[in-house]
mmCIF file of C-alpha atoms and ligand atoms in Angstrom:
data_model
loop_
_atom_site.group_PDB
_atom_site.id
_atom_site.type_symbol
_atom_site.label_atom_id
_atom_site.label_comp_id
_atom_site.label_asym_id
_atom_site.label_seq_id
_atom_site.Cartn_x
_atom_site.Cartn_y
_atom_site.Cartn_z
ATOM 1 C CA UNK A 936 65.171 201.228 199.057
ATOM 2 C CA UNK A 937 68.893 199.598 200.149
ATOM 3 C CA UNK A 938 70.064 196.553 199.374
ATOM 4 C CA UNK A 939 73.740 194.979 199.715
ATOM 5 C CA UNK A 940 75.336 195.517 196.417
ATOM 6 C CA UNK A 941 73.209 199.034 195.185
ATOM 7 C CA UNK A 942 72.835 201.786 197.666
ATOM 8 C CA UNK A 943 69.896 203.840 196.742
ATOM 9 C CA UNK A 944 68.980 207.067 197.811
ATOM 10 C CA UNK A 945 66.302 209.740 196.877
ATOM 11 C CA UNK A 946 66.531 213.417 196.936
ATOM 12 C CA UNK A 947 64.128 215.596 195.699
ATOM 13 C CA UNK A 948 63.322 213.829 192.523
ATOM 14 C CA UNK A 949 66.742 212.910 191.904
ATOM 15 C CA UNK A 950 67.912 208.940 192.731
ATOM 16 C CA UNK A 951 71.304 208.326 193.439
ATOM 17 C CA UNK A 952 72.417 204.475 192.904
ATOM 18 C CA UNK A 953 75.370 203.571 194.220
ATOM 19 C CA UNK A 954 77.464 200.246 193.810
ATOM 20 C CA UNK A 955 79.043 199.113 196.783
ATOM 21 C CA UNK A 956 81.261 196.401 196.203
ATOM 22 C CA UNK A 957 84.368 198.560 197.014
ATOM 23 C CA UNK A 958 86.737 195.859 198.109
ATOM 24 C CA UNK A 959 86.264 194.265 194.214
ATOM 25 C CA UNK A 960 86.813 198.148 193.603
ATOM 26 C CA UNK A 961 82.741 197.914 192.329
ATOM 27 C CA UNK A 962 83.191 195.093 190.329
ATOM 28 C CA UNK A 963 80.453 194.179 188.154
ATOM 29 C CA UNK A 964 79.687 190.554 189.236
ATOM 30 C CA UNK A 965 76.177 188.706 188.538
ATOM 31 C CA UNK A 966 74.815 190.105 191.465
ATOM 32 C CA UNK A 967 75.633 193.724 191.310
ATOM 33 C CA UNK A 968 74.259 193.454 187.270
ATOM 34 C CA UNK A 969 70.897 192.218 188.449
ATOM 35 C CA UNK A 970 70.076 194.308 191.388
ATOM 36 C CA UNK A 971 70.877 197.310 189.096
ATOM 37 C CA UNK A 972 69.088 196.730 186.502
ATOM 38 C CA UNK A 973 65.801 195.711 189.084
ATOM 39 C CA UNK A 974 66.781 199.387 190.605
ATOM 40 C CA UNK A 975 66.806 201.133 187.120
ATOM 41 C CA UNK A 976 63.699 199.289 186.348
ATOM 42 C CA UNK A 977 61.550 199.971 189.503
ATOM 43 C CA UNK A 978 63.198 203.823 189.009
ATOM 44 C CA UNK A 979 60.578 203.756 185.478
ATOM 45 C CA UNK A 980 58.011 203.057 187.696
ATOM 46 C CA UNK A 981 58.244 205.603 190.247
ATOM 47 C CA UNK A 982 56.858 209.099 189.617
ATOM 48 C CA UNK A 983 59.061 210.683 192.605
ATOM 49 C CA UNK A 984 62.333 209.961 190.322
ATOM 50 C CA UNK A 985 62.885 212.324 187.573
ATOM 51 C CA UNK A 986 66.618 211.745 187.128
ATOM 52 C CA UNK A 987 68.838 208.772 188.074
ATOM 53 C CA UNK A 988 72.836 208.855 188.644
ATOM 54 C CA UNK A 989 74.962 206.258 189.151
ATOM 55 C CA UNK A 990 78.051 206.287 190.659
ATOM 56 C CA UNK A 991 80.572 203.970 192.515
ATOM 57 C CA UNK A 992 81.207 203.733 196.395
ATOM 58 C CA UNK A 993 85.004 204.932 197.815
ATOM 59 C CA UNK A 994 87.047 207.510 196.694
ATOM 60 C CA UNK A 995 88.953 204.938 193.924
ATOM 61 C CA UNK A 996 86.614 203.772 191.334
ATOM 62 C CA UNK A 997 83.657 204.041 189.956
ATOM 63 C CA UNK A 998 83.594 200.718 188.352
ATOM 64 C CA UNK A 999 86.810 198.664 187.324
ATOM 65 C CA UNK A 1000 85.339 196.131 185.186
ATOM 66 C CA UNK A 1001 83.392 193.303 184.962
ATOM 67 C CA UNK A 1002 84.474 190.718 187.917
ATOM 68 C CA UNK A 1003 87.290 189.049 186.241
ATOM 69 C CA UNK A 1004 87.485 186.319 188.886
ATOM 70 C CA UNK A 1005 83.787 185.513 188.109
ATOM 71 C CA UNK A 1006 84.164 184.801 184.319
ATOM 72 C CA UNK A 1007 87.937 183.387 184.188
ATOM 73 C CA UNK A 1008 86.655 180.278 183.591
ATOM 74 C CA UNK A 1009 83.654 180.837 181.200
ATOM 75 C CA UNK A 1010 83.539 178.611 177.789
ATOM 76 C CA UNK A 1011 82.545 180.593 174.787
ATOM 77 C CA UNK A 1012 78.558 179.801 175.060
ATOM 78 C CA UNK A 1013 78.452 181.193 178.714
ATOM 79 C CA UNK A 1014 80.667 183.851 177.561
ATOM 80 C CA UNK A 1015 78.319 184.728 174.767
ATOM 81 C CA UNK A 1016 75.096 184.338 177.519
ATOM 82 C CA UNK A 1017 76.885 186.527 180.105
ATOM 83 C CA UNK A 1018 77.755 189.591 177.412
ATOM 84 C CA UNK A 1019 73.823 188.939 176.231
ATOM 85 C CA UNK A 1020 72.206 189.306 179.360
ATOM 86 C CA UNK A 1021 73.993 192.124 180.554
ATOM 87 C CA UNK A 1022 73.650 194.117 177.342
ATOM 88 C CA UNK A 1023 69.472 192.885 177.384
ATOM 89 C CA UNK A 1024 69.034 193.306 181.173
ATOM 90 C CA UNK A 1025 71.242 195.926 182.137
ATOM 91 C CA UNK A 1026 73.264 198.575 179.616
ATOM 92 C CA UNK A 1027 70.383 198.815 176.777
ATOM 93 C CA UNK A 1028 67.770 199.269 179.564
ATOM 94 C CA UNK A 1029 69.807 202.288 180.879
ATOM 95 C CA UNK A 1030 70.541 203.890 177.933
ATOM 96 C CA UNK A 1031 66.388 203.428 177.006
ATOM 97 C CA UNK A 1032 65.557 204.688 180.265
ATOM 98 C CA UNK A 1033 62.924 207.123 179.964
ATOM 99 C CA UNK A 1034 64.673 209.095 182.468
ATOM 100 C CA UNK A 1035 68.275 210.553 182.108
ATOM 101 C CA UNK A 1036 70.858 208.713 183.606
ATOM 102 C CA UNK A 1037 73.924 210.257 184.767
ATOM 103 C CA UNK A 1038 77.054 208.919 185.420
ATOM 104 C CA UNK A 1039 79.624 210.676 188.058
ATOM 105 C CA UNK A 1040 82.386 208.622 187.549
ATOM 106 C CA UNK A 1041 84.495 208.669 190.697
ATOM 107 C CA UNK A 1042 87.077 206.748 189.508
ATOM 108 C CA UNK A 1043 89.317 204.122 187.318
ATOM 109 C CA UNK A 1044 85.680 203.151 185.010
ATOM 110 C CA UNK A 1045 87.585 200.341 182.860
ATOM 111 C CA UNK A 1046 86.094 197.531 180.840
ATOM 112 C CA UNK A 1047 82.532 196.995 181.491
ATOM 113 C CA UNK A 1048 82.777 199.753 183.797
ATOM 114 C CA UNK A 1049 83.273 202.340 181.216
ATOM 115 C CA UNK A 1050 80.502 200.830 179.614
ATOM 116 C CA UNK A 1051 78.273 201.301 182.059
ATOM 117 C CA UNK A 1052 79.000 205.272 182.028
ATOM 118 C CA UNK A 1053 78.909 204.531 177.862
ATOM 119 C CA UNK A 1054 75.569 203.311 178.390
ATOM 120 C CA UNK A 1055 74.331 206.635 180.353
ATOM 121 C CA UNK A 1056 73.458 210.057 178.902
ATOM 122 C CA UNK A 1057 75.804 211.948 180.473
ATOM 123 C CA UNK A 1058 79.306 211.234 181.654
ATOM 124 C CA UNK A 1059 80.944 213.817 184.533
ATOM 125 C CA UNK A 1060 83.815 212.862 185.728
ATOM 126 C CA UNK A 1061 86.145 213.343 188.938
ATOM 127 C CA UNK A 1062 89.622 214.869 187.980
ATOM 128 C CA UNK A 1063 91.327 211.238 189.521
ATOM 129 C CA UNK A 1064 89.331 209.167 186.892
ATOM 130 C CA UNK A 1065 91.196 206.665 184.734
ATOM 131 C CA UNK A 1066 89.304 205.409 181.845
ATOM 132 C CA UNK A 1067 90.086 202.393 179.077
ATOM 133 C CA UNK A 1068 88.804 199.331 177.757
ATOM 134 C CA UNK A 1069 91.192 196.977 178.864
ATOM 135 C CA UNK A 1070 89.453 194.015 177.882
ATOM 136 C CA UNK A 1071 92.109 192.490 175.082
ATOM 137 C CA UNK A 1072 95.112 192.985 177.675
ATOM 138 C CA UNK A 1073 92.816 189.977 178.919
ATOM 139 C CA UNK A 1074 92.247 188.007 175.905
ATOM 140 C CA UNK A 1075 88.835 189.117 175.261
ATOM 141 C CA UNK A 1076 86.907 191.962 173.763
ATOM 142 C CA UNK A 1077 84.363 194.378 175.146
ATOM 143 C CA UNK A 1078 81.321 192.686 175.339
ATOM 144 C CA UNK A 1079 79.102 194.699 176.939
ATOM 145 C CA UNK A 1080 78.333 197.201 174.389
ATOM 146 C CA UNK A 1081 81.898 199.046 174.233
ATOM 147 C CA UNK A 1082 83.226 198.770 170.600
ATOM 148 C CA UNK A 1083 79.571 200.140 169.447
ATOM 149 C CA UNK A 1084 79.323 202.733 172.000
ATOM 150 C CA UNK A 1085 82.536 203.904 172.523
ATOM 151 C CA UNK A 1086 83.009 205.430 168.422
ATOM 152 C CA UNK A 1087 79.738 206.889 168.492
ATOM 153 C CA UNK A 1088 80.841 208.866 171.368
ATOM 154 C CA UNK A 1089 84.462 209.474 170.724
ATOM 155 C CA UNK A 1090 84.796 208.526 166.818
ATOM 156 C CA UNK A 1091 86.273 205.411 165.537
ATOM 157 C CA UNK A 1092 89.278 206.736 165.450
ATOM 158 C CA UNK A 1093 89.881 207.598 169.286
ATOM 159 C CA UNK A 1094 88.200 204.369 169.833
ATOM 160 C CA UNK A 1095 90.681 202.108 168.161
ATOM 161 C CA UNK A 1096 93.451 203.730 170.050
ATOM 162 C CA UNK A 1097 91.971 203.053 173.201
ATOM 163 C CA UNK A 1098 90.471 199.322 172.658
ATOM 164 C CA UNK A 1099 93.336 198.320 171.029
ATOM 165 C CA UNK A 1100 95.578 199.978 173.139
ATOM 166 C CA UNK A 1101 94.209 198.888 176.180
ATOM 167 C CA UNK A 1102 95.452 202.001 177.971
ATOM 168 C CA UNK A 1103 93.477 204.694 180.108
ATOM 169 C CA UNK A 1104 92.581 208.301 179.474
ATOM 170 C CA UNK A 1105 92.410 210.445 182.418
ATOM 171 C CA UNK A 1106 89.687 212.581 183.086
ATOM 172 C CA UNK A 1107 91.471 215.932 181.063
ATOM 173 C CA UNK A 1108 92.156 214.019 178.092
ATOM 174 C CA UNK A 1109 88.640 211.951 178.159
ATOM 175 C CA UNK A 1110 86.824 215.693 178.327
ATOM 176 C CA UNK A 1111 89.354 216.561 175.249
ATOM 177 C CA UNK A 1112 87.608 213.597 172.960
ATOM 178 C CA UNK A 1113 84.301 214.181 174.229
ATOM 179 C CA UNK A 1114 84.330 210.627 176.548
ATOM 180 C CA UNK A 1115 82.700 212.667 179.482
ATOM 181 C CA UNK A 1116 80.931 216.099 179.430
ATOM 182 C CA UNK A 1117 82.572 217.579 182.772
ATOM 183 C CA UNK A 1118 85.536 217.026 185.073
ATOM 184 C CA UNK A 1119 85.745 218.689 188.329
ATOM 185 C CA UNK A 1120 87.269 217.874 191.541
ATOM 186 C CA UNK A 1121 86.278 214.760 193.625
ATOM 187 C CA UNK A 1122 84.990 216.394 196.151
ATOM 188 C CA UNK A 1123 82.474 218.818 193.839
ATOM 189 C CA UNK A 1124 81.660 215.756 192.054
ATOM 190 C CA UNK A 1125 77.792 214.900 193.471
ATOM 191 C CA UNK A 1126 77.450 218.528 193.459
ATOM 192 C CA UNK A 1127 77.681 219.363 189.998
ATOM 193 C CA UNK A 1128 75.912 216.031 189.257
ATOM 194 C CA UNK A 1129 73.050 217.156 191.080
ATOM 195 C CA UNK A 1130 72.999 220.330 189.674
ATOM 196 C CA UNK A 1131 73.246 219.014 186.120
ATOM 197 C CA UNK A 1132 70.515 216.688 187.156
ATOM 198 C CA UNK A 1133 67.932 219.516 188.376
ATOM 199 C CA UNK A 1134 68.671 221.360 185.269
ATOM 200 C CA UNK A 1135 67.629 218.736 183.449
ATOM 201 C CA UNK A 1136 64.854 217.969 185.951
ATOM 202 C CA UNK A 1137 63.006 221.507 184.918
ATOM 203 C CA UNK A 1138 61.945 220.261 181.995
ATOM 204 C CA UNK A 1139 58.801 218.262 180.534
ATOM 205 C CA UNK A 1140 59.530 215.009 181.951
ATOM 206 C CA UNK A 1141 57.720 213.862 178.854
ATOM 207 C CA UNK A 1142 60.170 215.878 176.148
ATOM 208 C CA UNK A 1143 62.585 214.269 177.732
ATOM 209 C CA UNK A 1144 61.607 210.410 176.984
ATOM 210 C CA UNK A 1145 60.780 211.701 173.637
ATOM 211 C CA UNK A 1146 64.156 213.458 173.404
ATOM 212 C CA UNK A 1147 65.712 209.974 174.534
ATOM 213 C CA UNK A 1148 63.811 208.152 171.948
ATOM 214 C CA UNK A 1149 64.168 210.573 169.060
ATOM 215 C CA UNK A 1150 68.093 210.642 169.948
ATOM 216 C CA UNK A 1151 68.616 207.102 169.665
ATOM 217 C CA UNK A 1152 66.200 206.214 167.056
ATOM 218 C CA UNK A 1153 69.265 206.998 164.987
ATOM 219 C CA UNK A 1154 71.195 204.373 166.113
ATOM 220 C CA UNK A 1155 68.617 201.707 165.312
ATOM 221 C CA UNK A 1156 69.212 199.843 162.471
ATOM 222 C CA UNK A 1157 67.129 200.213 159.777
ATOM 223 C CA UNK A 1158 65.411 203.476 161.308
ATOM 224 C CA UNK A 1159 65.419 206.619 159.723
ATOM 225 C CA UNK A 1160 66.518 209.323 162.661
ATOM 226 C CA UNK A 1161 64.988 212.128 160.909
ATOM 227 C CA UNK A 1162 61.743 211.005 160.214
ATOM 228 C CA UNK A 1163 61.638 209.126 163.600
ATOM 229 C CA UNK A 1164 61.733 212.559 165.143
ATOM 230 C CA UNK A 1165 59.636 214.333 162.939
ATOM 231 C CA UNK A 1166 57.294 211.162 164.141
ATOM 232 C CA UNK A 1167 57.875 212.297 167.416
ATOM 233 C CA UNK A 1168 57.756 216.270 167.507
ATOM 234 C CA UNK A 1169 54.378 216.234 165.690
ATOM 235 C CA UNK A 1170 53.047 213.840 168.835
ATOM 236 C CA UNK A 1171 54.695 216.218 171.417
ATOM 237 C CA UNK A 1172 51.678 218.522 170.428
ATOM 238 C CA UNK A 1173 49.269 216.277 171.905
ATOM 239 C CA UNK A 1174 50.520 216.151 175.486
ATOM 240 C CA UNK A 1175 49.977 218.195 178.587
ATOM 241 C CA UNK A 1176 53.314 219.127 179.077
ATOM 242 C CA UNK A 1177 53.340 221.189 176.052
ATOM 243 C CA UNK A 1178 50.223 223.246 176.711
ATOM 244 C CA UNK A 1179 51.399 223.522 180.050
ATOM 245 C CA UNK A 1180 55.056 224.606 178.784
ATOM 246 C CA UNK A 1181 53.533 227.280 175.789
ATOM 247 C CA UNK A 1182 50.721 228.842 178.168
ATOM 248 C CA UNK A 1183 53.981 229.143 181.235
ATOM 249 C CA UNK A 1184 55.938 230.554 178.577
ATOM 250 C CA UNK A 1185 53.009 233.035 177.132
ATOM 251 C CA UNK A 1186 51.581 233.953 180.850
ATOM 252 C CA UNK A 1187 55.232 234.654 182.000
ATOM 253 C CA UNK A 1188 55.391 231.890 185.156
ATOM 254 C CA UNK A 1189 57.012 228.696 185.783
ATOM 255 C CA UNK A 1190 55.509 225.835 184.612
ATOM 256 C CA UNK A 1191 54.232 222.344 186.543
ATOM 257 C CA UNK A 1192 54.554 219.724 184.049
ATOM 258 C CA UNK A 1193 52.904 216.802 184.991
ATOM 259 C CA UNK A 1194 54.489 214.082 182.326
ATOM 260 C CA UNK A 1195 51.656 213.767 180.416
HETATM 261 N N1 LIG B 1490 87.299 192.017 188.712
HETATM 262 C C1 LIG B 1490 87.484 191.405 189.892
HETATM 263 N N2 LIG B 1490 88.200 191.928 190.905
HETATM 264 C C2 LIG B 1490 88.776 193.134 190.695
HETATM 265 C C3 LIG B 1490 88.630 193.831 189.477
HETATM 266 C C4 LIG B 1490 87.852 193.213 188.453
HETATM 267 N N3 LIG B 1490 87.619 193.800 187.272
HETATM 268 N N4 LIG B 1490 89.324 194.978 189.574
HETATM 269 C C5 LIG B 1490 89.853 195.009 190.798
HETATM 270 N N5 LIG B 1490 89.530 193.903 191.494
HETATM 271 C C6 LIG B 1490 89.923 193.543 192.852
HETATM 272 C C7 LIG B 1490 91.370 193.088 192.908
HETATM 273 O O1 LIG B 1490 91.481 191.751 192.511
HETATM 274 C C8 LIG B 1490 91.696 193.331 194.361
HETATM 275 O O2 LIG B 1490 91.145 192.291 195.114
HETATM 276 P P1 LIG B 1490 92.091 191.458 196.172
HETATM 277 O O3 LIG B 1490 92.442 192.513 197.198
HETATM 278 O O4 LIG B 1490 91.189 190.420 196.668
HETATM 279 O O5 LIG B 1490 93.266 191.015 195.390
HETATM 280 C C9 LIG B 1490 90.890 194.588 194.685
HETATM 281 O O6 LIG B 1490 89.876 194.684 193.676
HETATM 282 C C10 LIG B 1490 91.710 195.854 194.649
HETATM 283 O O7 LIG B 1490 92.346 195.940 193.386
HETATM 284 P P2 LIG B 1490 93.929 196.117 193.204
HETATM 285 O O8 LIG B 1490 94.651 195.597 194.385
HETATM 286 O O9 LIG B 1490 94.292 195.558 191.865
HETATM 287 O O10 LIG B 1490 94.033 197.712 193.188
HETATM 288 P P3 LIG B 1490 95.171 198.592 192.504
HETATM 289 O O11 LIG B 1490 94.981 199.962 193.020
HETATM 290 O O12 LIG B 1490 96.509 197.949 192.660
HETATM 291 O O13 LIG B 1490 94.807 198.572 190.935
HETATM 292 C C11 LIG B 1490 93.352 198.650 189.036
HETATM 293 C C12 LIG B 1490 93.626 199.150 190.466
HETATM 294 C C13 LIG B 1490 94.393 199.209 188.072
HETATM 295 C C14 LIG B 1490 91.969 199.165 188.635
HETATM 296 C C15 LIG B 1490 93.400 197.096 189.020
HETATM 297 O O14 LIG B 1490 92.564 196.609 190.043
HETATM 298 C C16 LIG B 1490 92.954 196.476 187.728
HETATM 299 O O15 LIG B 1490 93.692 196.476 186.749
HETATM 300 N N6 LIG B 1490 91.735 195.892 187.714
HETATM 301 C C17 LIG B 1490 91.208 195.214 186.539
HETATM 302 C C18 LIG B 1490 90.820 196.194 185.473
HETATM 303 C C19 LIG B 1490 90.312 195.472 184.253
HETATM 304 O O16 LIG B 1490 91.053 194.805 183.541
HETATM 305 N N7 LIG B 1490 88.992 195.639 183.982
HETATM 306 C C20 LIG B 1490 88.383 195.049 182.819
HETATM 307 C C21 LIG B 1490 87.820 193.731 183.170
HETATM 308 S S1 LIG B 1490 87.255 192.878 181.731
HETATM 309 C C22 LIG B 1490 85.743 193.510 181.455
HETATM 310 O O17 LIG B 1490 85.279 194.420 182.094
HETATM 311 C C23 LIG B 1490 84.991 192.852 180.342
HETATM 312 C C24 LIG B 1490 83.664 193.539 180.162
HETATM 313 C C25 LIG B 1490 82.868 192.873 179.111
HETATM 314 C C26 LIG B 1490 82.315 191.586 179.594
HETATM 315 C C27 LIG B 1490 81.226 191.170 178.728
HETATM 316 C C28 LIG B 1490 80.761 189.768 179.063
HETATM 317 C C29 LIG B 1490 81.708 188.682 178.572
#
């Protein structure tokens, strides 16, 4: 699947989408937020994918933002609308996917660019990335999911420096707070994304939704993350996957989970 704005590409159970909008350095305009989200959503639906990363096109950024030039002259109700739908359409449904997301962050990821890596499970970074949430050097705030995001991954603390700072980390100090899992050179970056994603790819593709569910069941409001995951190891023993992963384990072999 290829479209303009989202290069897509499958390997081995592994889909790598790619925004190329490089002369807006990946910009996220209207466009580029709706054929995303259709790609992460037809990426449920396809058994072939067991992992997704998302990265940006060039060697410059992953994502710098959402496309300032599109929104300049938004009133407050299509402000509200625009931070709405994206949240609903795009950064929620990413961070529910029911398979991991990666983000390899290439790049300056700043404004609703670093909330698009936010919004993934795991953040690896190249060693040229600039990070920040520049949105008040602009008048506004982060708006698509950044001031709730960003403390629950760095603390509050770290995350009031940097919103209300409007500066950018770079990749050695966003590994120090815990902003991104891994930095390693550009050019080792799709390597060691890939790798991380076949690690994660060995295991019960059904654990992992449940993992995914269980994790952020404790960010829902009004949802009790312990019992949520009690809820959900006690139906883990009803699947396939987990009589196929015990018996591998007991009969000493690999085993072929089948997501059920
Ligand atoms: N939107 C639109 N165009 C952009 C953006 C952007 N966010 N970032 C870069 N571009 C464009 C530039 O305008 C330029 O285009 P042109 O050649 O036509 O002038 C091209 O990309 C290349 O950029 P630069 O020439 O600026 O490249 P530099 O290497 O000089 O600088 C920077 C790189 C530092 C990344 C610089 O481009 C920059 O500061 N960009 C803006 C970063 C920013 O402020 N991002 C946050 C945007 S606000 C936001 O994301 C809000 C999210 C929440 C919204 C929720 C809904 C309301």
């Amino acid at each position: 699947m290829s479209d303009s704005l989202i290069q897509s590409s499958l390997n081995k159970g592994v889909l790598t989408l790619t925004i190329a909008r490089p002369e807006a350095l990946n910009a996220l305009n209207a466009a580029v937020i709706s054929q995303l989200a259709e790609s992460i959503e037809e990426a449920q639906k396809q058994p072939e994918v067991h992992v997704i990363i998302i990265t940006g096109s060039g060697e410059k950024a992953f994502v710098a933002g959402a496309d300032i030039k599109e929104f300049a002259g938004f009133n407050a109700q299509q402000g509200r609308q625009m931070a709405q739908r994206g949240q609903e359409d795009l950064f929620n449904r990413i961070e529910r996917s029911a398979k991991p997301v990666i983000a390899a962050i290439n790049g300056f990821a700043l404004g609703g660019g670093l909330e698009l890596a936010l919004a993934c499970h795991v953040r690896i970074a190249s060693e040229n990335a600039r990070m920040g949430l520049p949105e008040v050097s602009l008048g506004v705030i982060p708006g698509y999911g950044g001031t709730q995001r960003l403390p629950q991954i760095v603390g509050k603390g770290k995350a009031f420096e940097m919103i209300l700072s409007a500066g950018m980390v770079n990749a050695e100090d966003g590994l120090a707070c815990g902003l991104v899992n891994q930095v390693v050179p550009l050019k080792s970056l799709a390597e060691t994304t890939d790798t991380m994603a076949r690690k994660m790819m060995k295991n019960s593709p059904r654990a992992l939704q449940t993992a995914i569910k269980a994790v952020l069941s404790g960010y829902e409001e009004g949802v009790n993350g312990f019992n949520a995951e009690i809820a959900y190891f006690g139906a883990s023993f009803e699947t396939d996957d987990f009589q196929e992963g015990t018996q591998a384990f007991i009969e000493k072999r690999k085993p072929q989970f089948t997501g059920k």
